[in-house]
Short mmCIF file of C-alpha atoms in Angstrom, two decimals:
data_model
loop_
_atom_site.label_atom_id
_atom_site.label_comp_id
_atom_site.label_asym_id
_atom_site.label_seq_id
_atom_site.Cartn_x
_atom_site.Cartn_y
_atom_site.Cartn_z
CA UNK T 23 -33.63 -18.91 -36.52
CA UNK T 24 -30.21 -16.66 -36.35
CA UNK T 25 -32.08 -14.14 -34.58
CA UNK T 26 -31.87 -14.04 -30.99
CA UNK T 27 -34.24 -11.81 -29.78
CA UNK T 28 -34.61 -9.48 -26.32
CA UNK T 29 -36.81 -10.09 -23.96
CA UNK T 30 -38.66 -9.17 -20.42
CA UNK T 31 -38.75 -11.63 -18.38
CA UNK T 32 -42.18 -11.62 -17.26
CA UNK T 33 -42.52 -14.63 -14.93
CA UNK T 34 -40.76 -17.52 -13.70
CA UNK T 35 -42.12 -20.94 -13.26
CA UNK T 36 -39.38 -22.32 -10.32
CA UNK T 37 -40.99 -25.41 -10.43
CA UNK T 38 -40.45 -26.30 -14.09
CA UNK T 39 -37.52 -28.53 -15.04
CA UNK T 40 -36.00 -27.35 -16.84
CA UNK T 41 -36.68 -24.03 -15.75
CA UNK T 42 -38.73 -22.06 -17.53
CA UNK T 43 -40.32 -18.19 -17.31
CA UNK T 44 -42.40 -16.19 -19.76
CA UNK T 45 -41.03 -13.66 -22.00
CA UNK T 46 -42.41 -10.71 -23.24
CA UNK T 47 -40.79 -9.70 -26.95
CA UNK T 48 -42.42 -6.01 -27.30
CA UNK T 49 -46.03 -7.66 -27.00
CA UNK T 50 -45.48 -10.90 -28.08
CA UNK T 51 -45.00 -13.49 -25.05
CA UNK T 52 -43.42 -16.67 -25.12
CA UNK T 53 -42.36 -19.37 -22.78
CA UNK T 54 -38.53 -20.05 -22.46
CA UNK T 55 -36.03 -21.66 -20.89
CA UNK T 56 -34.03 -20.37 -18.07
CA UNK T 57 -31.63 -23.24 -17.08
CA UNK T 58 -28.67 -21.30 -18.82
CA UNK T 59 -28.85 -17.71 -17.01
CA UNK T 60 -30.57 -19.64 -14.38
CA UNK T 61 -30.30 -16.54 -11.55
CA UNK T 62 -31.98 -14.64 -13.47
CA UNK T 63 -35.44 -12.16 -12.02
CA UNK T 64 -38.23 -11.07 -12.89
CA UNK T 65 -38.29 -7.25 -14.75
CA UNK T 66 -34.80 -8.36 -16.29
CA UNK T 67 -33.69 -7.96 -20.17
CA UNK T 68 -32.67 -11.73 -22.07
CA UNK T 69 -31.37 -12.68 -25.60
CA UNK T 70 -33.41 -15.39 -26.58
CA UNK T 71 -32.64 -17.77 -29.08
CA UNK T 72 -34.24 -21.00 -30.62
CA UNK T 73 -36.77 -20.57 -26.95
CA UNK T 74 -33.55 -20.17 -25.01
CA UNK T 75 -32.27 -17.68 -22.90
CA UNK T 76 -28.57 -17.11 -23.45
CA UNK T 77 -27.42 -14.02 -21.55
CA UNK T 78 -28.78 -11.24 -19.91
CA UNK T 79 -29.41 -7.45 -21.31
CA UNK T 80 -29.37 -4.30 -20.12
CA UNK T 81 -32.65 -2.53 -20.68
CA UNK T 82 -31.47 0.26 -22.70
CA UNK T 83 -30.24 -1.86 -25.23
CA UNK T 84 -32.99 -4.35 -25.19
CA UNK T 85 -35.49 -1.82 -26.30
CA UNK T 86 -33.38 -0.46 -28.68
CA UNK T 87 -33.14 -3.86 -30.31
CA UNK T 88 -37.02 -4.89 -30.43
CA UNK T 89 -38.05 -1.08 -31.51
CA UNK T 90 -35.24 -2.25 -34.56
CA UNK T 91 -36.36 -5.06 -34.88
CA UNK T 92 -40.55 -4.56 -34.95
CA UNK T 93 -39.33 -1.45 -37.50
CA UNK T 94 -37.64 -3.94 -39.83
CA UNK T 95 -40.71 -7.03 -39.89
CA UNK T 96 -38.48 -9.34 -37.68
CA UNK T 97 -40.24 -10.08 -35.14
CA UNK T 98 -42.78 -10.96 -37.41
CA UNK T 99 -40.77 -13.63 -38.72
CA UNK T 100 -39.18 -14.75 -35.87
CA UNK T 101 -43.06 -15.19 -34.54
CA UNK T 102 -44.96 -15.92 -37.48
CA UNK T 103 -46.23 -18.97 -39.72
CA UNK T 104 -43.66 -20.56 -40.94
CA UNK T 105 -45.99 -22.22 -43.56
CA UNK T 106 -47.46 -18.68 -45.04
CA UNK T 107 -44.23 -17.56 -45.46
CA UNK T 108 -43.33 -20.81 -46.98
CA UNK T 109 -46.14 -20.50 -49.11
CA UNK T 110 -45.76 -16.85 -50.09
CA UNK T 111 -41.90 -17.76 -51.04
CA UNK T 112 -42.96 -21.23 -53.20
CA UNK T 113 -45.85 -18.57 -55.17
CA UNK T 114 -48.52 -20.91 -54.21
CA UNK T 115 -49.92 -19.37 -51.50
CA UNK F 16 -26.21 8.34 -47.65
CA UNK F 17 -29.33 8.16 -49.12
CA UNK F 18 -29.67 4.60 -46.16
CA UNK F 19 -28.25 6.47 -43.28
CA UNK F 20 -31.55 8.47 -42.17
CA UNK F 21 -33.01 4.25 -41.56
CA UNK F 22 -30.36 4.31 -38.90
CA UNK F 23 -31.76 3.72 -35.70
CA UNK F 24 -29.00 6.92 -34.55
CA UNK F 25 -28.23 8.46 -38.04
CA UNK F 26 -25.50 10.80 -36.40
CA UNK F 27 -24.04 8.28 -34.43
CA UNK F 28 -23.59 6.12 -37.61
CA UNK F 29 -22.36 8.99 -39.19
CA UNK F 30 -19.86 9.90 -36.84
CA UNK F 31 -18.42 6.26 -37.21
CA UNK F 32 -18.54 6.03 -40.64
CA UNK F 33 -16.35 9.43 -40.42
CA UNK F 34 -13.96 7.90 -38.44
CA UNK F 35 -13.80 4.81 -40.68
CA UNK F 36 -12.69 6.96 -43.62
CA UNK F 37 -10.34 8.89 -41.44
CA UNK F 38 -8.50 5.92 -40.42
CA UNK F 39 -8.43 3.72 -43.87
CA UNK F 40 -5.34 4.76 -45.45
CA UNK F 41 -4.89 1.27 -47.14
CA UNK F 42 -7.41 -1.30 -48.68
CA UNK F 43 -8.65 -3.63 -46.14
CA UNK F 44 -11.04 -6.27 -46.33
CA UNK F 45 -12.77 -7.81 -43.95
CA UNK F 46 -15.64 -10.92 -43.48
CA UNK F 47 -18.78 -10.48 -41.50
CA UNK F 48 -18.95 -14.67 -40.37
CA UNK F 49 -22.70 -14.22 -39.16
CA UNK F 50 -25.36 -14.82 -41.47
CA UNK F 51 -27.36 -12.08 -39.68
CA UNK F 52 -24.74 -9.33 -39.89
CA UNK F 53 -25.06 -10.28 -43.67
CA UNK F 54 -28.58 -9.03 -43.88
CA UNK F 55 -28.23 -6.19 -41.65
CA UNK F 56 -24.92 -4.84 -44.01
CA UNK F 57 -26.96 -5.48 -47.19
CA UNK F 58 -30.49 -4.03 -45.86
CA UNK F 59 -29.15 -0.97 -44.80
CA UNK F 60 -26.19 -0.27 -47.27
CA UNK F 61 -23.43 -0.56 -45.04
CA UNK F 62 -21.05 -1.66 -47.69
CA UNK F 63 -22.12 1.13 -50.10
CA UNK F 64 -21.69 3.52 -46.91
CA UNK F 65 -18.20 2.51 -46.38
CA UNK F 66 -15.10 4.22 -47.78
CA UNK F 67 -13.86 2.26 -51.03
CA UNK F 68 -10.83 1.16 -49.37
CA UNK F 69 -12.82 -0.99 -46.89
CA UNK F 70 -14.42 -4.01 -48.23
CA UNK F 71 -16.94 -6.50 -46.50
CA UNK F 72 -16.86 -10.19 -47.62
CA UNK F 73 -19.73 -12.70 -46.88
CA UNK F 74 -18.53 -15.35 -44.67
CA UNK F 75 -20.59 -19.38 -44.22
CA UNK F 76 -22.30 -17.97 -41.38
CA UNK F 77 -25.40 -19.19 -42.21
CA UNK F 78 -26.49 -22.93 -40.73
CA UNK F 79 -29.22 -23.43 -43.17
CA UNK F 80 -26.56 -22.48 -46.40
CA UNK F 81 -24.11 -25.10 -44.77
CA UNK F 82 -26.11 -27.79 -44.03
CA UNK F 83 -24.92 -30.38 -46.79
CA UNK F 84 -27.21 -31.94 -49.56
CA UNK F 85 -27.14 -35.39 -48.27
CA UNK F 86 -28.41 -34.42 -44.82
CA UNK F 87 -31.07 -32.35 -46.51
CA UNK F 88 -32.16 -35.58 -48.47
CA UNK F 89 -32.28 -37.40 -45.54
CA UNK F 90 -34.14 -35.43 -43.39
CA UNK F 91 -36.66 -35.14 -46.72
CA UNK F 92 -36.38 -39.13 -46.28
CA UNK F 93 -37.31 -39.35 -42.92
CA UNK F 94 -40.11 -37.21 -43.18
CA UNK F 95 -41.86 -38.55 -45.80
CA UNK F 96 -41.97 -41.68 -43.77
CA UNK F 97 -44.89 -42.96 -42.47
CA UNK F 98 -45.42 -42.86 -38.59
CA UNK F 99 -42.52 -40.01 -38.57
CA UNK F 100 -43.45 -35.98 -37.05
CA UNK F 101 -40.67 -34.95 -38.58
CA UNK F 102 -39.77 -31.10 -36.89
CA UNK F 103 -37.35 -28.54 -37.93
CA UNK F 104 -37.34 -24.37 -37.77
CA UNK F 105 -38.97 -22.59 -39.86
CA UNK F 106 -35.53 -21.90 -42.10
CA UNK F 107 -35.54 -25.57 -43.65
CA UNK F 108 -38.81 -25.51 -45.27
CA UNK F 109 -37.93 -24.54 -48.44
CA UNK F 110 -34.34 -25.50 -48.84
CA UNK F 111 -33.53 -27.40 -51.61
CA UNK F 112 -32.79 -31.08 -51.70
CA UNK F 113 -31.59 -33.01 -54.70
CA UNK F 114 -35.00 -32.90 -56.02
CA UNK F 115 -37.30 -31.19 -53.27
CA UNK F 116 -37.22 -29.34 -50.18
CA UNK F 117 -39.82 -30.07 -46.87
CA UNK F 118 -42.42 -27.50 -47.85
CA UNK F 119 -43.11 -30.84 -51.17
CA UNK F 120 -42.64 -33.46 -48.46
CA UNK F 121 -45.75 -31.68 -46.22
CA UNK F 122 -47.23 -31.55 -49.48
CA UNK F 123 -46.68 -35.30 -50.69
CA UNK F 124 -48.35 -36.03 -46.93
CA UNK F 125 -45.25 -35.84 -44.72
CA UNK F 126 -46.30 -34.71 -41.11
CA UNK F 127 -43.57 -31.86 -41.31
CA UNK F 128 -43.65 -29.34 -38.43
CA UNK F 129 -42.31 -26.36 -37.34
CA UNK F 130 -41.66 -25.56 -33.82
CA UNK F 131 -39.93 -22.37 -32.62
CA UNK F 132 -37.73 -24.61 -30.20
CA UNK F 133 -36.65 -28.14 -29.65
CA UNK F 134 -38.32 -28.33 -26.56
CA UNK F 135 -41.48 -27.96 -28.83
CA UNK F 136 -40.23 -31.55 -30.74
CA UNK F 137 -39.18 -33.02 -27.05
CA UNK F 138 -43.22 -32.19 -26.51
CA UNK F 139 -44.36 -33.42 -29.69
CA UNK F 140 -42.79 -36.66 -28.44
CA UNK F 141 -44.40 -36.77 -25.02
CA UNK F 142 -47.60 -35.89 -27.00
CA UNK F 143 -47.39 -38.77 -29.16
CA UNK F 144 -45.74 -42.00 -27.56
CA UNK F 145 -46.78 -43.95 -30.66
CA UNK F 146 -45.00 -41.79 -32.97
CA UNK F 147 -41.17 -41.10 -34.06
CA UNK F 148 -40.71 -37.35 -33.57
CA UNK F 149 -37.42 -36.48 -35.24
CA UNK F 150 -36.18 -33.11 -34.91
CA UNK F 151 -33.51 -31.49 -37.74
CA UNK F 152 -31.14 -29.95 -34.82
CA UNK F 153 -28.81 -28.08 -37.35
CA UNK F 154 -27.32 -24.63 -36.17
CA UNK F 155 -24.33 -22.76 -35.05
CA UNK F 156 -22.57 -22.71 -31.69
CA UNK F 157 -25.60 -20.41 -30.82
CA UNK F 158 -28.10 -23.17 -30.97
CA UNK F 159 -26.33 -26.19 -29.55
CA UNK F 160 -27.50 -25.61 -25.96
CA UNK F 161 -30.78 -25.65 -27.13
CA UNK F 162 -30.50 -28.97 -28.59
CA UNK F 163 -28.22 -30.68 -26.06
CA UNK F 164 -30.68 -29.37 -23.83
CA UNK F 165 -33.71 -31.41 -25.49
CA UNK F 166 -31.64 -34.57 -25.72
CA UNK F 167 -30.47 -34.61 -22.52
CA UNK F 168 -34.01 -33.93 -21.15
CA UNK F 169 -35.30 -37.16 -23.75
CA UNK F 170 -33.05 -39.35 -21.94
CA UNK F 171 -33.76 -38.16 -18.53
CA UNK F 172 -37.85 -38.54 -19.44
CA UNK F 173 -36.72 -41.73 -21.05
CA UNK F 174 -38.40 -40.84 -24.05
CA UNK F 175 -37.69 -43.49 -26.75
CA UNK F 176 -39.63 -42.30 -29.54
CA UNK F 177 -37.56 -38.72 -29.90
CA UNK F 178 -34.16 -38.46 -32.29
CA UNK F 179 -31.98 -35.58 -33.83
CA UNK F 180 -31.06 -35.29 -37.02
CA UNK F 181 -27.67 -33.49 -36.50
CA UNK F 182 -25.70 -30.92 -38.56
CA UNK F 183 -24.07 -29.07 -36.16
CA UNK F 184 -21.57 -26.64 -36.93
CA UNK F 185 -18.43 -24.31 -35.49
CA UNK F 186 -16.96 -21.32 -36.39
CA UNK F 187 -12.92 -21.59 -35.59
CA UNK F 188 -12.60 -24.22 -37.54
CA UNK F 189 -14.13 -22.55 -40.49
CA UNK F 190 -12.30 -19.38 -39.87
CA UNK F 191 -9.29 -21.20 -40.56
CA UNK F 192 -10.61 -23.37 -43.24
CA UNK F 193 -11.08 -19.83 -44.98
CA UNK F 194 -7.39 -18.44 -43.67
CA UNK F 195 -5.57 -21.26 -45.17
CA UNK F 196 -7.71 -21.51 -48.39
CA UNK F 197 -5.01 -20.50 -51.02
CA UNK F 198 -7.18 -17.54 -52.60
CA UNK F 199 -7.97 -16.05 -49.18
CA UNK F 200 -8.31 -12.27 -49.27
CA UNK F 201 -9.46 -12.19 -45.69
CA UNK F 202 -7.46 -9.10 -43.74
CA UNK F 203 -9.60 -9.46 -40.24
CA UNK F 204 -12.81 -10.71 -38.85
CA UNK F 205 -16.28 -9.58 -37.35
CA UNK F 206 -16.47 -12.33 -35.09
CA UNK F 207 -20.30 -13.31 -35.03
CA UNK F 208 -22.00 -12.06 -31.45
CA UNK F 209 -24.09 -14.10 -30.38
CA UNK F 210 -21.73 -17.51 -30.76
CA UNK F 211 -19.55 -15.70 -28.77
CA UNK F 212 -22.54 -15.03 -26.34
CA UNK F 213 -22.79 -18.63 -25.36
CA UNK F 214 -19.07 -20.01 -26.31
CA UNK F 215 -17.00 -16.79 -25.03
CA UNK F 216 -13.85 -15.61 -26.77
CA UNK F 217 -10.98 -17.86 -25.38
CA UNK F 218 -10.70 -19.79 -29.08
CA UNK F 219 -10.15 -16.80 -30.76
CA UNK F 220 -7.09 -15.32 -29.38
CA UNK F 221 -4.99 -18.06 -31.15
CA UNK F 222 -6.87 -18.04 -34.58
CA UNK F 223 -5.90 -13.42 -34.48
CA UNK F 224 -2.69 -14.62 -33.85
CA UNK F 225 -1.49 -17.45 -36.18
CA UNK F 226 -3.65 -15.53 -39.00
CA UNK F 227 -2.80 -12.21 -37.65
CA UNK F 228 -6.26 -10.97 -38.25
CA UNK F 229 -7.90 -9.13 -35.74
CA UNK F 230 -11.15 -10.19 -34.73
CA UNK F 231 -13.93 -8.45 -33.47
CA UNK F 232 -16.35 -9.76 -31.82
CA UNK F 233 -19.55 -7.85 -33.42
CA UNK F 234 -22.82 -7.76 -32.93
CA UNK F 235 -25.96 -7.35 -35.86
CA UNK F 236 -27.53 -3.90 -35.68
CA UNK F 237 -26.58 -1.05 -38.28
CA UNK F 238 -24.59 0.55 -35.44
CA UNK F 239 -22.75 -2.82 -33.72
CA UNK F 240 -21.74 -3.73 -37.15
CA UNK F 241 -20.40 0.28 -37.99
CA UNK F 242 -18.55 -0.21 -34.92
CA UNK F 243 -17.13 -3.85 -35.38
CA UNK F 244 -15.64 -2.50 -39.15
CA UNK F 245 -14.33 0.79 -37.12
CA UNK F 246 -12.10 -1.06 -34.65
CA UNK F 247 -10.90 -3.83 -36.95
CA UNK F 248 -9.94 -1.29 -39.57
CA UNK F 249 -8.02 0.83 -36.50
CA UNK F 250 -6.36 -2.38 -35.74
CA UNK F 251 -5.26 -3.10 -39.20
CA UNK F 252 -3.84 0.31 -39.81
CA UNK F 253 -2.21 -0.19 -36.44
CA UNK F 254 -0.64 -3.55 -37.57
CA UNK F 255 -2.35 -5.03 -34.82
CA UNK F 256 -4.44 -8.32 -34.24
CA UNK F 257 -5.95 -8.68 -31.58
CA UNK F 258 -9.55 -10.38 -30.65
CA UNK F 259 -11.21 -7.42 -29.24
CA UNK F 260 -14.84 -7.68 -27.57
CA UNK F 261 -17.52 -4.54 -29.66
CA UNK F 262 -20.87 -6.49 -28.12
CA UNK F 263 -20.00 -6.01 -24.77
CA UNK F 264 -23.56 -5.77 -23.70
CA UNK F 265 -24.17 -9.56 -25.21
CA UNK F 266 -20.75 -11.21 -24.66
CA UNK F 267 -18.66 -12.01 -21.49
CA UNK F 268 -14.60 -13.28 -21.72
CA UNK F 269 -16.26 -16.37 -20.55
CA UNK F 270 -19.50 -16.43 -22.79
CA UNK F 271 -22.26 -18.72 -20.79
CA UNK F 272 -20.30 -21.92 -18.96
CA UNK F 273 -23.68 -23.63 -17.97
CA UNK F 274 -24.46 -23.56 -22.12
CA UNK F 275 -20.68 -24.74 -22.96
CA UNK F 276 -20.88 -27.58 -20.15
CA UNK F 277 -24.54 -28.84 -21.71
CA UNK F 278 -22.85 -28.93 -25.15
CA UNK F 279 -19.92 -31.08 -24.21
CA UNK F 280 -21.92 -33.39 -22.15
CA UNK F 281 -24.36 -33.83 -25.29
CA UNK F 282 -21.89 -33.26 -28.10
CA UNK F 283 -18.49 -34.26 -29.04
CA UNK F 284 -16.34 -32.92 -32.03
CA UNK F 285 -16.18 -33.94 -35.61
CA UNK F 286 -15.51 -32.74 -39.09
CA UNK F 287 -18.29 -32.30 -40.97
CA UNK F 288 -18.91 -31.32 -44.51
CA UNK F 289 -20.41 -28.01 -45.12
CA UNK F 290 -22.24 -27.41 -48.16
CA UNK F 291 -20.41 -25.80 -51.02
CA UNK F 292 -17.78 -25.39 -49.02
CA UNK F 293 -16.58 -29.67 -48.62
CA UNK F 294 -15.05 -31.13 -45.25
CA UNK F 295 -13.69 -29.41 -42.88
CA UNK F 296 -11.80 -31.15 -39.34
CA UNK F 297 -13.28 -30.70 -36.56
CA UNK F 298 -15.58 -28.41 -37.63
CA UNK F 299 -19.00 -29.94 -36.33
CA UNK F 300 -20.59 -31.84 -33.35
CA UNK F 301 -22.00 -34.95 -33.28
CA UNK F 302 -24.22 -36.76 -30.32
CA UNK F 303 -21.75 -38.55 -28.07
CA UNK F 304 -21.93 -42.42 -27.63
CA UNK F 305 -23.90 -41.98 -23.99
CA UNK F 306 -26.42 -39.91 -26.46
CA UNK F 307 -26.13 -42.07 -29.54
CA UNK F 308 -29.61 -43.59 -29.21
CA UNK F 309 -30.94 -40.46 -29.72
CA UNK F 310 -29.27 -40.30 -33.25
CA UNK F 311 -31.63 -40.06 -35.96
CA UNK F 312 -29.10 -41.62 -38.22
CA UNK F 313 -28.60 -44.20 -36.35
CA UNK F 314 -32.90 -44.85 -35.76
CA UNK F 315 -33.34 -44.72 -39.62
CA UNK F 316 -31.53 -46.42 -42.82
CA UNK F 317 -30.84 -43.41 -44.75
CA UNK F 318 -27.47 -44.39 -46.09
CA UNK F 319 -28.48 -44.99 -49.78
CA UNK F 320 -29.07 -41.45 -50.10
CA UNK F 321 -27.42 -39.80 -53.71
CA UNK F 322 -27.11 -36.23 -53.77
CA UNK F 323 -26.61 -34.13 -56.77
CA UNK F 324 -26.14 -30.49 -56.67
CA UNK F 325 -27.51 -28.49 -59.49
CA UNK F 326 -24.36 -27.48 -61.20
CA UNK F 327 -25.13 -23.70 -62.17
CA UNK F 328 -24.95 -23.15 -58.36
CA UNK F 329 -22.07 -21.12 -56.90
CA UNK F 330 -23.51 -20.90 -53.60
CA UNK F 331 -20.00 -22.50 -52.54
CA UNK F 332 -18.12 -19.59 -53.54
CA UNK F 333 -20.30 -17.19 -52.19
CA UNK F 334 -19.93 -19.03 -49.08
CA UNK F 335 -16.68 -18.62 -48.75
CA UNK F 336 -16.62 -15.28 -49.92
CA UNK F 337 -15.30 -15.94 -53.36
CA UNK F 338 -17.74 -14.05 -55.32
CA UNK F 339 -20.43 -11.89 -54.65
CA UNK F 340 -24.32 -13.82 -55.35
CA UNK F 341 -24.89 -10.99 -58.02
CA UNK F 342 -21.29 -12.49 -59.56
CA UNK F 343 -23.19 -15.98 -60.13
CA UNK F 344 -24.82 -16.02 -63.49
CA UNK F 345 -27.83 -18.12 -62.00
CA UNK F 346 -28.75 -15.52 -59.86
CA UNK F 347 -31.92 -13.35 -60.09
CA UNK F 348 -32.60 -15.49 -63.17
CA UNK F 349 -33.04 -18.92 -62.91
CA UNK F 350 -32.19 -18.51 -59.10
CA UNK F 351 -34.57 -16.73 -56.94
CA UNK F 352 -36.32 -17.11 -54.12
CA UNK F 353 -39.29 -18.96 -55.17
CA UNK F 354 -37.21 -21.50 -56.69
CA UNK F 355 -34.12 -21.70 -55.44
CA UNK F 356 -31.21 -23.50 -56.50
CA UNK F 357 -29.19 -22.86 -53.22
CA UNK F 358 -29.84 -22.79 -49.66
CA UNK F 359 -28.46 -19.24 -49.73
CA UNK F 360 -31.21 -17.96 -52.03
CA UNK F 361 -34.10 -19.06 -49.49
CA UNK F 362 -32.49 -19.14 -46.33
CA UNK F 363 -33.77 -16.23 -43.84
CA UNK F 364 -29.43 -15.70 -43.60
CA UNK F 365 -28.44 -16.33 -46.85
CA UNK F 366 -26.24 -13.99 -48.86
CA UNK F 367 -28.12 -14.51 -52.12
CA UNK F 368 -31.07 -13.94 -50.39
CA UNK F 369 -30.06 -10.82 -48.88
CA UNK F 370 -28.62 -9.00 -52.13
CA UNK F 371 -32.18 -10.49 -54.03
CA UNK F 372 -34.33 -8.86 -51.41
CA UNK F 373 -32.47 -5.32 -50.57
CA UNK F 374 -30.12 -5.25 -53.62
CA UNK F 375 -30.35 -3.16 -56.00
CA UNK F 376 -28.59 -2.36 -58.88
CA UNK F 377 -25.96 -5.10 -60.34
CA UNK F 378 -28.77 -7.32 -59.66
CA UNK F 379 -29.65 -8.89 -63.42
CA UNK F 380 -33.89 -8.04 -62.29
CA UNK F 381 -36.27 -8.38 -65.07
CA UNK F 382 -36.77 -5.51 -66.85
CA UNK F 383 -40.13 -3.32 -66.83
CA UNK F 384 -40.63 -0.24 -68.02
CA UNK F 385 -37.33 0.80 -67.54
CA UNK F 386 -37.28 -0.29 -63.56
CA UNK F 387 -36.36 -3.44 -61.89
CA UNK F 388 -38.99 -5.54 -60.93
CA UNK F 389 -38.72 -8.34 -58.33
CA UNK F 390 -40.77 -11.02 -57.20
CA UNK F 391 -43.62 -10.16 -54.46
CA UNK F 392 -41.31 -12.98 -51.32
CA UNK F 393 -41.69 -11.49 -47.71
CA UNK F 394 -38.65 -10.10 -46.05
CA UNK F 395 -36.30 -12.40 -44.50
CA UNK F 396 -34.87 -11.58 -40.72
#
């Protein structure tokens, strides 16, 4: 749950409150909110964290983070079941 | 530099790494606060990279580690209760209570969930008006406006079925906790990035100077973290200590004042214990009184709870970068991930974790056939 994770922000849903838009994290999309960088457009770069958006990214940098970050199995986790990996830790899966 | 080549710009990392042993005349060390960092120094050798004179100590950056026992045994008692949906990240599954961890609670019949956000728990509640959803709202100054997010949203749906279980947690105050401990080796800071990201730098400035440690404010990748050890080292050799900003791209002066304003409408001050580590002032948040309803200690009775933590543990020390995990006689014996006798052993941030996973030599591994062999446990972000 440390991670905080780049995203594209894919769409916005203006009528959401709190508001919310979809994120895309290198192929994986999830909703999240958008109340704290709430000027935010679609096509832009966000650090999302826990399903929030915290502050804006430049693109360049944002790539270079998920291309890190898909390299190293993190966005796995980030995405993943909790519960296999549980499992697979506790040697009962 | 047999990591370097895993570098996402090899000759960029080597160019800094050059300049780091150019400018370390002296023997510095410094602590990485941010769990994360932690990983990313371990997993890619950054500390085995660096010139001798430079040293990296672990900091408590990890909210899972710190959580204390007795908040771990009571979210394990409010879960196993019946009528509770008891929802936490993914982190707290397996982290050891007195004498189990969530992962036994699901087990034992607990309706444990994970969600990836507390909005997911706020839904859960929505979802099921005849349940108690309680969500485990632990975390660093990076995840508060999450959570004062979902409780302010409960009270403004006036959902009454939805609490937090709260173990919040701030880094000044354990920066200085760790400055004034009397053993402190602690020469300058890589301030963690993405706190900084939503809380800014303006409480730092004060801690570089009545320390006079500089602190950079760092971000997690190979590179940011190359970079973060480059300027603080310049600094020190300077005799300077300043809070200087090497995440530019994440963190503004001013960090993210619609976050900071949610928190202190949600969230007021108070010490809190941190596990291993004891009490420290000021160093947590709790719900404020407008919000107390919402206080999962105050919904539930859990004040007969008795901890006991196992005493072959030294997670403490490693927490407050005392001793390195491999230092700990417990570890990689009857310590390891799959069973744990720390949080720091199974949390995705945890320094014991880390060093079990990527680490290497030092590490007391059984023996076979003349290599180390490890248990099969997935990688940890």
């Amino acid at each position: 749950m440390c991670l905080a994770v780049p995203g594209k922000v894919v769409s916005i849903d203006d009528s959401a409150d709190p508001l919310t838009g979809l994120i895309d994290f290198g192929g994986v999309q999830k909703q999240a909110c958008l109340e704290y960088v709430s000027d935010v457009k679609v096509g832009e770069y966000v650090i999302v964290h826990v399903g929030f958006a915290l502050q804006r990214l430049d693109e360049e940098s944002a790539l270079a983070s998920l291309k890190l970050f898909e390299e190293l199995g993190l966005l796995e986790e980030e995405f993943g079941d909790a519960w296999e990996q549980a499992e697979k830790e506790a040697g009962t899966a | 530099m047999k990591y370097i080549d895993e570098f996402n710009d090899p000759q960029l990392a080597r160019r800094l790494l050059d300049e780091i042993r150019a400018t370390a005349t002296e023997p510095w060390a410094l602590m990485e606060v941010c769990g994360g960092q932690t990983h990313s120094i371990i997993r890619h050798g950054i500390d085995q990279l660096l010139p001798e004179q430079v040293e990296l100590i672990h900091g408590p950056g990890c909210p899972v580690c710190v959580t204390p026992l007795e908040v771990i045994d009571k979210a394990l008692e409010i879960a196993s209760r019946p009528g509770v949906i008891f929802c936490s990240f993914g982190d707290m599954l397996r982290v050891p209570g007195t004498d189990r961890d969530l992962f036994r609670v699901k087990g034992e019949g607990g309706d444990v969930r994970v969600v990836y956000s507390p909005l997911d728990a706020l839904e859960l509640a929505r979802g099921n008006p005849d349940r108690e959803v309680v969500f485990f709202a632990i975390g660093f100054e990076t995840t508060a406006p999450a959570n004062a997010m979902a409780v302010h949203q409960a009270r403004r749906l006036g959902l009454s079925n939805f609490s937090l279980l709260v173990s919040h947690v701030r880094v000044p105050p354990a920066v200085e906790a760790i400055m004034t401990a009397p053993e402190c080796r602690v020469q300058g800071f890589l301030a963690a990035g993405h706190v900084c990201s939503v809380m800014g730098m303006a409480e730092y400035p004060e801690l570089a100077e009545r320390f006079r440690v500089p602190m950079v404010v760092t971000g997690f990748e190979p590179l940011d973290i190359l970079e973060g050890i480059r300027r603080a080292v310049r600094q020190l050799e300077r005799g300077e200590h300043r809070v200087e900003n090497a995440y530019p791209r994440a963190v503004r002066e001013e960090g993210n004042p619609a976050a900071v304003r949610m928190i202190e409408e949600v969230f007021e001050v108070t010490d809190r214990n941190w596990r291993g580590i004891g009490r420290i002032p000021a160093s947590g948040w709790r719900l404020t009184d407008a919000f107390r309803a919402y206080d999962a200690e105050h919904r539930f009775d859990v004040s007969g709870i008795r901890t006991e933590e196992p005493a072959e543990c030294r997670a403490g020390e490693v927490l407050q970068g005392l001793i390195k995990p491999t230092e700990c006689a417990a570890f990689g014996t009857t310590c390891t991930p799959r069973t744990p006798l720390g949080a720091t052993m199974v949390s995705s941030e945890g320094a014991c974790a880390a060093y079990y996973l990527y680490r290497r030599m030092n590490a007391p591994a059984v023996q076979t056939g003349g290599s180390a062999q490890r248990e099969e446990v997935a990688p940890v972000a």
